[in-house]
JSON list of C-alpha atoms in Angstrom, two decimals:
[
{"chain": "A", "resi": 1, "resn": "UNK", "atom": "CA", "xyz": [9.73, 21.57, -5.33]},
{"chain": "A", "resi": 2, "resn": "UNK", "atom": "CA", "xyz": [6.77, 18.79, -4.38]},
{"chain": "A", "resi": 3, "resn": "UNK", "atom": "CA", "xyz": [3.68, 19.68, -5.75]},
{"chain": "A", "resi": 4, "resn": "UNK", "atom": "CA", "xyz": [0.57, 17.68, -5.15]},
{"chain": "A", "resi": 5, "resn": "UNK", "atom": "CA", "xyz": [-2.49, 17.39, -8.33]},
{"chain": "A", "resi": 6, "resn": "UNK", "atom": "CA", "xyz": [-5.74, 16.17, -8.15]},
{"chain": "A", "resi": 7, "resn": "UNK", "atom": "CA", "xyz": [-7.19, 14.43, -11.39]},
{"chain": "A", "resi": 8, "resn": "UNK", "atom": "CA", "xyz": [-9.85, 13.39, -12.51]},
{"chain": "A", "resi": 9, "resn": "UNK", "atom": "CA", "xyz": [-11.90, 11.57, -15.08]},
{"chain": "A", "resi": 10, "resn": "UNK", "atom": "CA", "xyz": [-15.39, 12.08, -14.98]},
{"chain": "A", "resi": 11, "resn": "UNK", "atom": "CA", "xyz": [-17.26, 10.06, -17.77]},
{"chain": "A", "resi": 12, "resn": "UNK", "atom": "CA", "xyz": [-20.37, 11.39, -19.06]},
{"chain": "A", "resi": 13, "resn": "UNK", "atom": "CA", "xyz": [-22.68, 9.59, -20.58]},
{"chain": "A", "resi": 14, "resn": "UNK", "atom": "CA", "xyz": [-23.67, 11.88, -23.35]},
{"chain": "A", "resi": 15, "resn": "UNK", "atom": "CA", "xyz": [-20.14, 11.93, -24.38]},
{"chain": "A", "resi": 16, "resn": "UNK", "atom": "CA", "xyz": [-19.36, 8.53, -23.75]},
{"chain": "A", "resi": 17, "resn": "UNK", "atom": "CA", "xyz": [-22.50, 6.87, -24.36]},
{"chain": "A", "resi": 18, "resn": "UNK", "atom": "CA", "xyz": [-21.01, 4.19, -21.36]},
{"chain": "A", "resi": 19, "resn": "UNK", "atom": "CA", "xyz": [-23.44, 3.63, -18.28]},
{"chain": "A", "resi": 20, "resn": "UNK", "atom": "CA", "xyz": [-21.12, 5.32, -15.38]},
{"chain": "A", "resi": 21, "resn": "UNK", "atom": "CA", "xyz": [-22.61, 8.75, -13.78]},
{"chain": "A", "resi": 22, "resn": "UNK", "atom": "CA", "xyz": [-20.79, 11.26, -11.76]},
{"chain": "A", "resi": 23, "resn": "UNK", "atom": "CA", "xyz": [-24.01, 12.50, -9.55]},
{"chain": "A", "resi": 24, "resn": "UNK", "atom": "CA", "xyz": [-23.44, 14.00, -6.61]},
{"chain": "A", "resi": 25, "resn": "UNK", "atom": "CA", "xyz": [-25.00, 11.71, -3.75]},
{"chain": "A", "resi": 26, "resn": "UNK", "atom": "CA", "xyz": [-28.92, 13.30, -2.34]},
{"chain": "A", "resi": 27, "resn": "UNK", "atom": "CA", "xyz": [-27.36, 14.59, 0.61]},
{"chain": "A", "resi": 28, "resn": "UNK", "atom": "CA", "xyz": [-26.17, 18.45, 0.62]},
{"chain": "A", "resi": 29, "resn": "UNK", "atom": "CA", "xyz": [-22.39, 19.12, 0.75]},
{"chain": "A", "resi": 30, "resn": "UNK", "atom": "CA", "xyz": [-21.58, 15.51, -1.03]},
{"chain": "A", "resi": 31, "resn": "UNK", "atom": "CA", "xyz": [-19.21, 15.21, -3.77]},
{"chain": "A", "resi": 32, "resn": "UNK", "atom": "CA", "xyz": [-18.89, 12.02, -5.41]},
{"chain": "A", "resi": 33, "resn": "UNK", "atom": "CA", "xyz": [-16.06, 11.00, -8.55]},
{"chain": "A", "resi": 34, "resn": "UNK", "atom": "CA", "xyz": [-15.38, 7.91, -10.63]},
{"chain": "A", "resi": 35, "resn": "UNK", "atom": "CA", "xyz": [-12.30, 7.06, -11.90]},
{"chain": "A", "resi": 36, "resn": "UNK", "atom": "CA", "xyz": [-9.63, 9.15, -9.91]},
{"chain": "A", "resi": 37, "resn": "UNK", "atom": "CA", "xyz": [-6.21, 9.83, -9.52]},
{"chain": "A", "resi": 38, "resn": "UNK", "atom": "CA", "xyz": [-4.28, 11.28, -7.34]},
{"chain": "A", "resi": 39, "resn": "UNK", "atom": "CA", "xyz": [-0.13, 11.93, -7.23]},
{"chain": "A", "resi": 40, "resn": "UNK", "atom": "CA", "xyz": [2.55, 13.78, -6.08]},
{"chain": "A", "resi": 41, "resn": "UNK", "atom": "CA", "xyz": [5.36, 14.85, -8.52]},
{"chain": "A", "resi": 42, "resn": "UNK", "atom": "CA", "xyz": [8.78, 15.88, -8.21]},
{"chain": "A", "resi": 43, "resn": "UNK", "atom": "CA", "xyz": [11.80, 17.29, -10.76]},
{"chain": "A", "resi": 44, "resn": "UNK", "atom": "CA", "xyz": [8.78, 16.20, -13.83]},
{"chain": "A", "resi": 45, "resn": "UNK", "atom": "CA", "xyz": [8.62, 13.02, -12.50]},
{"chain": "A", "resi": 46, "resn": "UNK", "atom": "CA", "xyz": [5.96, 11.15, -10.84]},
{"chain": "A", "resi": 47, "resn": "UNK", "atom": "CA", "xyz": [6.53, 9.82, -7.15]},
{"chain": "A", "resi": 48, "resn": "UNK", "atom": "CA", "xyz": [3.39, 7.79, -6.34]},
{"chain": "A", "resi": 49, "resn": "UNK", "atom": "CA", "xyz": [0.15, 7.81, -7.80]},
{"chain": "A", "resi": 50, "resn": "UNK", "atom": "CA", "xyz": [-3.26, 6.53, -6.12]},
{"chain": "A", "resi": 51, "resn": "UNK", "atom": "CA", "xyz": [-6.31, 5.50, -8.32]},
{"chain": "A", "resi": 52, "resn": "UNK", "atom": "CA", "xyz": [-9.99, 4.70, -7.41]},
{"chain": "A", "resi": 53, "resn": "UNK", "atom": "CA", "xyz": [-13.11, 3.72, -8.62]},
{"chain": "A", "resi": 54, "resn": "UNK", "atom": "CA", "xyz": [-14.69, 6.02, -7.06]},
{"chain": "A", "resi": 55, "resn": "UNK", "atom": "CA", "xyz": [-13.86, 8.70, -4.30]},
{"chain": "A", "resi": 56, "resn": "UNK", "atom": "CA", "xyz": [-16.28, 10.59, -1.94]},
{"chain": "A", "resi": 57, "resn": "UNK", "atom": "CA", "xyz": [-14.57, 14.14, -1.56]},
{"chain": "A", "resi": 58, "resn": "UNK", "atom": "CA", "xyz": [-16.93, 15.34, 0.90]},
{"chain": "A", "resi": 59, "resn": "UNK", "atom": "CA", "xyz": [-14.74, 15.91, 3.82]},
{"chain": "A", "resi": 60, "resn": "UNK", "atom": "CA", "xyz": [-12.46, 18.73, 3.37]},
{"chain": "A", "resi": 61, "resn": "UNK", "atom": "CA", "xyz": [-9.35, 17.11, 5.37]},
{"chain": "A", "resi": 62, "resn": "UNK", "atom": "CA", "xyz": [-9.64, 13.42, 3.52]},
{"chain": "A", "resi": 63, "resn": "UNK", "atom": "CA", "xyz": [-11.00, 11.84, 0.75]},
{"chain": "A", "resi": 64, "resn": "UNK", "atom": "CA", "xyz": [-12.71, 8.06, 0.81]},
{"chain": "A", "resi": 65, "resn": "UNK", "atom": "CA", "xyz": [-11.71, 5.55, -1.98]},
{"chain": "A", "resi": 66, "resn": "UNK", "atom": "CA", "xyz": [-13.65, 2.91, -3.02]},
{"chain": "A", "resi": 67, "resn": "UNK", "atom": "CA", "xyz": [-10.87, 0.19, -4.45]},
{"chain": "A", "resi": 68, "resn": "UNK", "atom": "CA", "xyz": [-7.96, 2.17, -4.28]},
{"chain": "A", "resi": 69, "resn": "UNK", "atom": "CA", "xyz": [-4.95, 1.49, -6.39]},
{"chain": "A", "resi": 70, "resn": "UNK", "atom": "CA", "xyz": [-1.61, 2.88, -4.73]},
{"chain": "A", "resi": 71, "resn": "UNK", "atom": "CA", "xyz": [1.30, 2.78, -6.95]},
{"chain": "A", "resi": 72, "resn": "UNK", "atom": "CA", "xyz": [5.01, 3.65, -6.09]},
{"chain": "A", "resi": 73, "resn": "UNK", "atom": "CA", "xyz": [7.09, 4.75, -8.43]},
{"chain": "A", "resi": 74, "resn": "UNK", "atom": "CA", "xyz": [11.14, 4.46, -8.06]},
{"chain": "A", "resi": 75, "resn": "UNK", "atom": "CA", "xyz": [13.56, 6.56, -10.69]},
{"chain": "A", "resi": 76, "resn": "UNK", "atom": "CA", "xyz": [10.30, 6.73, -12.80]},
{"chain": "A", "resi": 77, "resn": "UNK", "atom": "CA", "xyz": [9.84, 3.10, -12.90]},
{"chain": "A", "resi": 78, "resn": "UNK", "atom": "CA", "xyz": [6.41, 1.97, -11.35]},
{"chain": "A", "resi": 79, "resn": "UNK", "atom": "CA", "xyz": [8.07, -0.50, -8.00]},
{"chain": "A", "resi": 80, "resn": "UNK", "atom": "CA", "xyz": [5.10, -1.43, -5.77]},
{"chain": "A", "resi": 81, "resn": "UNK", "atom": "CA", "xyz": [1.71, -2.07, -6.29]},
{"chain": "A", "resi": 82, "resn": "UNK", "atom": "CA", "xyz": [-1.14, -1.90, -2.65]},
{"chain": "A", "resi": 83, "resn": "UNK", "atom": "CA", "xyz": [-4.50, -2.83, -3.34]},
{"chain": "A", "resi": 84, "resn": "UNK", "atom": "CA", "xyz": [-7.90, -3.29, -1.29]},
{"chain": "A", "resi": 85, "resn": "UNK", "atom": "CA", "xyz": [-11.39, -2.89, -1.05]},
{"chain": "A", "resi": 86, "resn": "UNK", "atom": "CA", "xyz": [-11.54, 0.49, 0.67]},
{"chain": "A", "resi": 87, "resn": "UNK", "atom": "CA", "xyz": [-9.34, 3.15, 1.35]},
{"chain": "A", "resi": 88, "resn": "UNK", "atom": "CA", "xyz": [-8.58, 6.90, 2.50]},
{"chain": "A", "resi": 89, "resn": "UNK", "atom": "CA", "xyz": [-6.35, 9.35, 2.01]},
{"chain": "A", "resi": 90, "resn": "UNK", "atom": "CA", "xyz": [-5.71, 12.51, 4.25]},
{"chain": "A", "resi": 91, "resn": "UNK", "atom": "CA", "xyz": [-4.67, 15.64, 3.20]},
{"chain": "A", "resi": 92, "resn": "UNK", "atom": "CA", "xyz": [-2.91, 17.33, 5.75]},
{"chain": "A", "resi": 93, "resn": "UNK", "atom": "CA", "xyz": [-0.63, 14.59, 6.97]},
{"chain": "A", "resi": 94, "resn": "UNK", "atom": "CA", "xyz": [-0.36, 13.28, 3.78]},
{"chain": "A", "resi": 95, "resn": "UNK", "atom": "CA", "xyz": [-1.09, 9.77, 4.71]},
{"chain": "A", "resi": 96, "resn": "UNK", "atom": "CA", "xyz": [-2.98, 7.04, 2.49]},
{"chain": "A", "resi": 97, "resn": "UNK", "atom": "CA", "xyz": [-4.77, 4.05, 4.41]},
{"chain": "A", "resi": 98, "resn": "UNK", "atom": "CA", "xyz": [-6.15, 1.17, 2.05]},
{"chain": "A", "resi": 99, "resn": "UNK", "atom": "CA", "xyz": [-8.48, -2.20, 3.77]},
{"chain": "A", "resi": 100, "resn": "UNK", "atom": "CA", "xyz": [-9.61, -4.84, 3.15]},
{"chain": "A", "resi": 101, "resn": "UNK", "atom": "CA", "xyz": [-7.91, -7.62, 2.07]},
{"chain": "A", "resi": 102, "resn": "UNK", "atom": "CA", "xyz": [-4.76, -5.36, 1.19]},
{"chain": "A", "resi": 103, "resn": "UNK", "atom": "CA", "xyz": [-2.51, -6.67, -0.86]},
{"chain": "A", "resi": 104, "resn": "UNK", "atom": "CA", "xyz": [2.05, -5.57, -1.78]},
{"chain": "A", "resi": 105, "resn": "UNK", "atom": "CA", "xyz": [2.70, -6.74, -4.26]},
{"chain": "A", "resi": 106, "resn": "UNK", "atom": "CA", "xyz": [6.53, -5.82, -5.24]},
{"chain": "A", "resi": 107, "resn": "UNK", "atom": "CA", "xyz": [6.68, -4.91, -9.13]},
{"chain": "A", "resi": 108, "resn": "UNK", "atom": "CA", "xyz": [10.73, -5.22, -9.19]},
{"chain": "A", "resi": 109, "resn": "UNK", "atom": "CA", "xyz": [11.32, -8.34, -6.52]},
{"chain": "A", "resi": 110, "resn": "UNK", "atom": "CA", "xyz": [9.41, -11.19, -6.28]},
{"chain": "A", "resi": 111, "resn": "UNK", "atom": "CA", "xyz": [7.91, -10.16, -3.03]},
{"chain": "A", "resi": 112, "resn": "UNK", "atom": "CA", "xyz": [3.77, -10.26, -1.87]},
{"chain": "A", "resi": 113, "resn": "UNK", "atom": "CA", "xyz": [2.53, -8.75, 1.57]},
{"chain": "A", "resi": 114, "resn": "UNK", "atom": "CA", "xyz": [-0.77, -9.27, 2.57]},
{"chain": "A", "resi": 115, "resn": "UNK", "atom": "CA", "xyz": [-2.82, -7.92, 5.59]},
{"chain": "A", "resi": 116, "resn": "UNK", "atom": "CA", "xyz": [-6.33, -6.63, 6.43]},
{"chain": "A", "resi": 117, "resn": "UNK", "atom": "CA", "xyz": [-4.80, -2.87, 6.54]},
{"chain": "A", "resi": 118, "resn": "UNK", "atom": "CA", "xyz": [-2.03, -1.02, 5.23]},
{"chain": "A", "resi": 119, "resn": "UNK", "atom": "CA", "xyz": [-1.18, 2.50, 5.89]},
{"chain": "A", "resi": 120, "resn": "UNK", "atom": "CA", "xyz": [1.24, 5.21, 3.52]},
{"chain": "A", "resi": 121, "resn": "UNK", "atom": "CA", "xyz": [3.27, 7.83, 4.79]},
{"chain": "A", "resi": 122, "resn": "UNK", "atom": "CA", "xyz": [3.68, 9.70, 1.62]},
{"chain": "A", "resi": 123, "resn": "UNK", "atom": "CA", "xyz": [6.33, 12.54, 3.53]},
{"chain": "A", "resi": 124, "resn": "UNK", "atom": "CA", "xyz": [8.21, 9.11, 5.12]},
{"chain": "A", "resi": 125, "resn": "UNK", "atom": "CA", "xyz": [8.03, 7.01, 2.15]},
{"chain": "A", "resi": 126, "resn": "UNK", "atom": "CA", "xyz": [7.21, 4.08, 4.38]},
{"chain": "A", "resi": 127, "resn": "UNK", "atom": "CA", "xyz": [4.65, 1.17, 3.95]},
{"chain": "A", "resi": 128, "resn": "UNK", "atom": "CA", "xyz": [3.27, -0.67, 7.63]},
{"chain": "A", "resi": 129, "resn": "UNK", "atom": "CA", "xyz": [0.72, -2.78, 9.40]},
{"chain": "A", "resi": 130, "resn": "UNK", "atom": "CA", "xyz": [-0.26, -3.37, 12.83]},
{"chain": "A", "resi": 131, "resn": "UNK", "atom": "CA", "xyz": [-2.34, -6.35, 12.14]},
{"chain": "A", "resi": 132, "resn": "UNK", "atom": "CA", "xyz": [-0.97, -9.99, 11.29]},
{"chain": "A", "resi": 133, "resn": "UNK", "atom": "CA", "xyz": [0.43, -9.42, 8.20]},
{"chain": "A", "resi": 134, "resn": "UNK", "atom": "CA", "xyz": [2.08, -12.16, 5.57]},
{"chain": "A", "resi": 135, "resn": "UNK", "atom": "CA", "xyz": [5.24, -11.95, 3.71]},
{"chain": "A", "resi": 136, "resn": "UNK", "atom": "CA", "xyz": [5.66, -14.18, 0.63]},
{"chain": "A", "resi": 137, "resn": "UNK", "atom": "CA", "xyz": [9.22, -13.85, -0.76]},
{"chain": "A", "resi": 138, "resn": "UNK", "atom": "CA", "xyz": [10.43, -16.35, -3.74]},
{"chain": "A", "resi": 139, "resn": "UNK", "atom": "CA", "xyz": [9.48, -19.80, -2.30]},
{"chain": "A", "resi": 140, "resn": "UNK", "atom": "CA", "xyz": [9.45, -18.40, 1.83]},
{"chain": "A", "resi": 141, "resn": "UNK", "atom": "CA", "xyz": [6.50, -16.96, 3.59]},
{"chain": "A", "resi": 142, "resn": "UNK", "atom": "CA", "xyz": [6.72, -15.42, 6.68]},
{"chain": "A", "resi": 143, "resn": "UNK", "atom": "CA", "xyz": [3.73, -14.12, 8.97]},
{"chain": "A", "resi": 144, "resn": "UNK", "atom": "CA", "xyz": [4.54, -11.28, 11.35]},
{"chain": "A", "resi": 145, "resn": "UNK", "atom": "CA", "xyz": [1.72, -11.31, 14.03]},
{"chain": "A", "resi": 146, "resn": "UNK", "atom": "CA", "xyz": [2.17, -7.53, 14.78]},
{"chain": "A", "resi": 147, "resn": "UNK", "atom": "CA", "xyz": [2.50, -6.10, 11.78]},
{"chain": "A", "resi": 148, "resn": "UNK", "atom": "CA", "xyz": [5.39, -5.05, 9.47]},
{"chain": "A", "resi": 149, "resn": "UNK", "atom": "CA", "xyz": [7.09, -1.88, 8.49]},
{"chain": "A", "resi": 150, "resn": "UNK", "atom": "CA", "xyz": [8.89, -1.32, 5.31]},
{"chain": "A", "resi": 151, "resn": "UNK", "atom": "CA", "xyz": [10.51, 1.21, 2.30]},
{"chain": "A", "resi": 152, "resn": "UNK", "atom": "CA", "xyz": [8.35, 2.00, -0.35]},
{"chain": "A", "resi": 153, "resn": "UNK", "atom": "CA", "xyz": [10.73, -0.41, -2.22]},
{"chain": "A", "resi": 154, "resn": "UNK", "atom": "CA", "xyz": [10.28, -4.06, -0.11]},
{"chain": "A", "resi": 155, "resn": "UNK", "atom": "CA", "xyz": [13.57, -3.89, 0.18]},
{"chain": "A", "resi": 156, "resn": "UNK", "atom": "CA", "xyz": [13.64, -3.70, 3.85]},
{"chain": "A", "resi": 157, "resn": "UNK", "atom": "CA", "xyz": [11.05, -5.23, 5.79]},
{"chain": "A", "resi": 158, "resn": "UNK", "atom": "CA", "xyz": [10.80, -5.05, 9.97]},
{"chain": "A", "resi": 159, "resn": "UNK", "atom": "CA", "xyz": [8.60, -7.42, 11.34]},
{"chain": "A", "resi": 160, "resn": "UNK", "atom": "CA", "xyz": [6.86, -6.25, 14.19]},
{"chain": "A", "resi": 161, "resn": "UNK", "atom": "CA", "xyz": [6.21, -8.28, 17.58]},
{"chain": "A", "resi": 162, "resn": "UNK", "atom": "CA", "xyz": [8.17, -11.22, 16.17]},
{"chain": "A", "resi": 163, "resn": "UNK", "atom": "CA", "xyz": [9.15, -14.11, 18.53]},
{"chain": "A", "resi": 164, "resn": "UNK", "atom": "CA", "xyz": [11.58, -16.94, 18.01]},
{"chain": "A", "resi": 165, "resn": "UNK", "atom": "CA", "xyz": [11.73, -20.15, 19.52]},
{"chain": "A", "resi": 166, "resn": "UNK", "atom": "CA", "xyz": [15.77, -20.27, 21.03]},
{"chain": "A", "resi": 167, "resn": "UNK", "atom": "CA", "xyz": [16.99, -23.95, 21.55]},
{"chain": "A", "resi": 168, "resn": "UNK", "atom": "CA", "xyz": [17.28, -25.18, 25.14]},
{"chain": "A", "resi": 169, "resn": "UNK", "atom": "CA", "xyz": [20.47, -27.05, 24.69]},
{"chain": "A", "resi": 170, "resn": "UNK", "atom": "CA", "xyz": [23.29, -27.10, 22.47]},
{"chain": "A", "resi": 171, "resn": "UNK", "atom": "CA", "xyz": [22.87, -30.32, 20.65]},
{"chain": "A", "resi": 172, "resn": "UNK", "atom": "CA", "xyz": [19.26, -28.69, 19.39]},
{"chain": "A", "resi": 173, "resn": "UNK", "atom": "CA", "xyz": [21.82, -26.35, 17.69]},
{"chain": "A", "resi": 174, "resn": "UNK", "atom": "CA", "xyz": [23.62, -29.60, 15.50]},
{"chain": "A", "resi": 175, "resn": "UNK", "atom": "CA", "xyz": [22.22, -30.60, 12.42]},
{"chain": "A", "resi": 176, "resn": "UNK", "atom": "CA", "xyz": [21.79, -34.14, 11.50]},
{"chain": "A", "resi": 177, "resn": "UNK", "atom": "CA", "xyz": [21.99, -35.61, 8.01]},
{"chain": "A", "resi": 178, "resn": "UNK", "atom": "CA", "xyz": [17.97, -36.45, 8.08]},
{"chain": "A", "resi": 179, "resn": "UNK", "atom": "CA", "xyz": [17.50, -32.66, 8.75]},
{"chain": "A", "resi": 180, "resn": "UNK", "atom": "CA", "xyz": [19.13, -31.54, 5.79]},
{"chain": "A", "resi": 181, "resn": "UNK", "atom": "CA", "xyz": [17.47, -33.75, 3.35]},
{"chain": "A", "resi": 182, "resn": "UNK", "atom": "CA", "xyz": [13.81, -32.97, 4.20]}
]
């Protein structure tokens, strides 16, 4: 059985003596958290957890993130790592957005995507983009104008709106000895 917790840290200063507040913003029906975490567990382990600086809780259907933190976890073993500026992350359809100069960074391959957006289907366990992302595997980097779609793992990446250059005639097909020295 899934179950889905909310947690979170709220430093006090009394306590803590640090300089972080949790103060609800001036305007009525706000609700305002530092250092948060939220994940989804299953069989007493965890499945994915997503952190934030801080999180505005104040609409009841999704929550805002200020740098989020969204890590995947695979047989218990943390796997992939998306980062960004902002983020959001919607209740009902269980689905986690994170902007802003979003970064994948694959914790088990050697495997980096970057793009301005990327959005989590936490039911579908898949990662995508519809904006030009970048895919930087080992020594190759790919960009994918139209965005990718993956597994929560990198291990299978689609590259969306993708267009290849086919050779006009066969002899564009034959390699040459200069070509396969540069």
């Amino acid at each position: 059985m899934r179950k889905l917790f909310l947690f979170s840290i709220i430093p006090l200063l009394a306590a803590c003596g640090g300089s972080e507040t949790f103060s609800p913003a001036e305007e009525a029906g706000m609700q305002l958290a530092t250092q948060v975490s939220i994940f989804e567990s299953k069989d007493n382990q965890k499945q994915w957890i997503l952190r934030a600086d801080a999180v505005d809780f104040s609409d009841l259907k999704s929550a805002t993130l200020k740098k989020p933190v969204l890590l995947l976890k695979e047989n218990g073993r943390d796997s992939v790592q998306v980062t960004g500026e902002t983020g959001s992350f919607d209740y009902p359809s269980k689905l986690v957005s994170i902007e802003g100069h979003a970064i994948i960074k694959s914790l088990t391959e050697k495997a980096t995507i970057t793009a301005e957006q990327f959005s989590y289907d936490v039911d579908k366990n898949r990662i995508w983009s519809d904006t030009k992302t970048v895919i930087t595997r080992g020594g190759a980097k790919v960009t994918a104008k139209g965005g990718v779609e993956t597994d929560s793992k990198l291990s299978k990446i689609e590259l969306k709106k993708q267009t290849t250059r086919l050779p006009v005639r066969t002899d564009e097909l034959k390699l040459n000895k200069e070509t396969l020295h540069k």
